Coordinates of C-alpha atoms in Angstrom, one line a residue:
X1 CA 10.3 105.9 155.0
X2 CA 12.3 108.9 153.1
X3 CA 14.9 108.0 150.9
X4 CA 17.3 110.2 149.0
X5 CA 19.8 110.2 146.4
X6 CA 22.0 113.2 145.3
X7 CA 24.2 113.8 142.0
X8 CA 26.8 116.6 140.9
X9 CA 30.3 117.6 140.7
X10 CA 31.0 120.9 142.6
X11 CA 32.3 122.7 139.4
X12 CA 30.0 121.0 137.1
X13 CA 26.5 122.7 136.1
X14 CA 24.2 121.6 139.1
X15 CA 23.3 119.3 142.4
X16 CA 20.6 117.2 141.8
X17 CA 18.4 115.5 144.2
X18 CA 16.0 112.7 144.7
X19 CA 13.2 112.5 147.8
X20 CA 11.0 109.8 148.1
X21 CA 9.0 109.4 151.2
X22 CA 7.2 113.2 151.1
X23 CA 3.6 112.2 151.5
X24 CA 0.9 114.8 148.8
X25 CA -0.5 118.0 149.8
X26 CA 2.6 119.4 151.9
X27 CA 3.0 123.2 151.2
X28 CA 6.4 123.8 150.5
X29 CA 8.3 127.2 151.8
X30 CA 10.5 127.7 148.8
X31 CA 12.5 130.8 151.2
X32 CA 12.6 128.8 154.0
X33 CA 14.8 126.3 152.1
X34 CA 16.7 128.9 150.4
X35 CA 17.4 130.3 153.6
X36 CA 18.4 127.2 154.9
X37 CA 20.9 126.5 152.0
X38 CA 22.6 130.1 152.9
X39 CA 23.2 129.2 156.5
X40 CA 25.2 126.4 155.0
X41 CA 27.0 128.9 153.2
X42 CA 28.2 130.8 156.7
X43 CA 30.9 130.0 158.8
X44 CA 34.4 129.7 159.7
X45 CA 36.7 128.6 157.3
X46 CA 34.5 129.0 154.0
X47 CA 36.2 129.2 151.0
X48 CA 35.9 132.6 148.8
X49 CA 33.7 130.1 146.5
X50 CA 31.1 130.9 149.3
X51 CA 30.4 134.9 147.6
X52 CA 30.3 133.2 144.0
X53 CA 27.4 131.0 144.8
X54 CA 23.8 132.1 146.0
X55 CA 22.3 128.6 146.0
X56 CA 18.3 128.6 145.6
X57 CA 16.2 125.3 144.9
X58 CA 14.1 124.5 141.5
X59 CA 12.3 121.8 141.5
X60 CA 11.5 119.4 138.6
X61 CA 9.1 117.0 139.4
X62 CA 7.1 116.5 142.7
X63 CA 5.7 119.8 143.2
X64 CA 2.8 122.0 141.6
X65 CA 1.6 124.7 143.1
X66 CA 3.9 124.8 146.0
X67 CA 2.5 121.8 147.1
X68 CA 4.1 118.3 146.8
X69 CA 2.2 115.2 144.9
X70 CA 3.3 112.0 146.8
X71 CA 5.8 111.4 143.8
X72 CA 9.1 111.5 144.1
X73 CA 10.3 115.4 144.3
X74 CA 13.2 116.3 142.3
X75 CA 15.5 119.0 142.8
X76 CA 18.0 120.9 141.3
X77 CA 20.5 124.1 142.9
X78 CA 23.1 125.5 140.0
X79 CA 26.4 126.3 140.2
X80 CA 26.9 129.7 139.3
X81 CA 30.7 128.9 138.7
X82 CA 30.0 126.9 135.7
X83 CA 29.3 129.6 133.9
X84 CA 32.2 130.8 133.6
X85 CA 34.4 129.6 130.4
X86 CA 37.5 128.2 132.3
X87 CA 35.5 126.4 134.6
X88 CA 33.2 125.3 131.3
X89 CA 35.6 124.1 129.2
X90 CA 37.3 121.6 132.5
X91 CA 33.4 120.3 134.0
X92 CA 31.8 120.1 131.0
X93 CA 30.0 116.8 130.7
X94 CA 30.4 115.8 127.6
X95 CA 33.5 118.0 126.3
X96 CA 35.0 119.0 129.6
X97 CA 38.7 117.7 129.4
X98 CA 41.8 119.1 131.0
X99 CA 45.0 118.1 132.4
X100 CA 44.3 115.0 134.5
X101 CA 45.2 115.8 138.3
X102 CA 47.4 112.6 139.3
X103 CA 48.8 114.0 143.1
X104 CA 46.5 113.0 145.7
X105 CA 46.2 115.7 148.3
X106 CA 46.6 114.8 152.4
X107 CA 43.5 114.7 154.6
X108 CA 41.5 114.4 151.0
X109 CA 39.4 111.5 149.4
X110 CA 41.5 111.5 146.3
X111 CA 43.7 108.8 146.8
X112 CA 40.6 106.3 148.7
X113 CA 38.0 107.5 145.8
X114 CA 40.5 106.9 143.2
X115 CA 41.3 103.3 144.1
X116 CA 37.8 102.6 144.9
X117 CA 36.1 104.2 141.9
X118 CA 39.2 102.9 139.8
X119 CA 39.7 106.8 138.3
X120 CA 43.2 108.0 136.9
X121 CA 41.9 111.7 136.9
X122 CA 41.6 112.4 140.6
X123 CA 39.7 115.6 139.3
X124 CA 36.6 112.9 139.0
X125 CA 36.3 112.3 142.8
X126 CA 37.8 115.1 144.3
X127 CA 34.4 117.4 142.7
X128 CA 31.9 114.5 144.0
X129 CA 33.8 114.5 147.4
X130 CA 33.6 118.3 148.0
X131 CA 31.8 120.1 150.8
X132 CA 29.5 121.5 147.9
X133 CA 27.9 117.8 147.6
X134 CA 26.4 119.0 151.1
X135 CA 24.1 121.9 149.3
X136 CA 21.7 119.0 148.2
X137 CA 21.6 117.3 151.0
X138 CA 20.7 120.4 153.1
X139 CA 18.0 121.1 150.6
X140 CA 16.3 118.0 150.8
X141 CA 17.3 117.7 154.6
X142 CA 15.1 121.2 154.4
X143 CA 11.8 119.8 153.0
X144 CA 11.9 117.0 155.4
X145 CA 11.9 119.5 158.0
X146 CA 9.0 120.8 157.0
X147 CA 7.1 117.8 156.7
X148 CA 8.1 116.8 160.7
X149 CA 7.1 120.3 162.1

């Protein structure tokens, strides 16, 4: 059974993610995941965000060698837009501040997440509900393909 968790804010510094399930020994195609992550990237309707970030996996645990070790694999892709000051000084996790966003937008998750996750800054689950929460999940979606073909 494969079981996954993911964490990350779109502007903040990186997705993480968690696979358990991968059984030892798999060789890994780091490309073919990369590739796989810039297919997500195409499409109608992207955002200009889309030519700021060139997504690529690292992995942190799970893998030596190119192969996986039963473990759990974790994973990491970096937002390139964190790096830059304005985006910085707002997602920063420990002295990221800003002008609270109180106006939920329509067709959104702000005003549901905000109620559920009890938040007053709609900033908080408006960068965990973004389409950029879906590069992790491709990613690990990625390595499970491997291991089925």
């Amino acid at each position: 059974m494969f079981r996954y968790l993911t964490a990350g804010e779109s502007h903040g510094p990186a997705l993480v993610g968690i696979l358990d399930g991968i059984p030892a020994r798999l060789r890994l195609d780091v490309d073919a995941i990369d590739e796989t992550l810039a297919r997500r990237q195409g499409g109608y309707g992207r955002s200009a965000r889309m030519k700021i970030e060139r997504d690529q996996v690292e992995f942190l645990a799970g893998v030596r060698g190119g192969e996986t070790l039963g473990s759990p694999i974790a994973a990491i892709v970096r937002n390139r837009d964190y790096l830059t000051p304005k985006v910085r000084a707002l997602m920063d996790p420990i002295s990221g501040c800003g002008e609270p966003l109180t106006k939920p937008r329509p067709g959104h998750a702000d005003y549901a997440g905000a109620l559920k996750y009890r938040q007053r800054d709609l900033r908080n689950v408006l960068e965990r509900a973004s389409a950029r929460e879906t590069a992790m999940r491709v990613c690990l979606g990625a390595i499970c393909a491997q291991f089925l073909a």
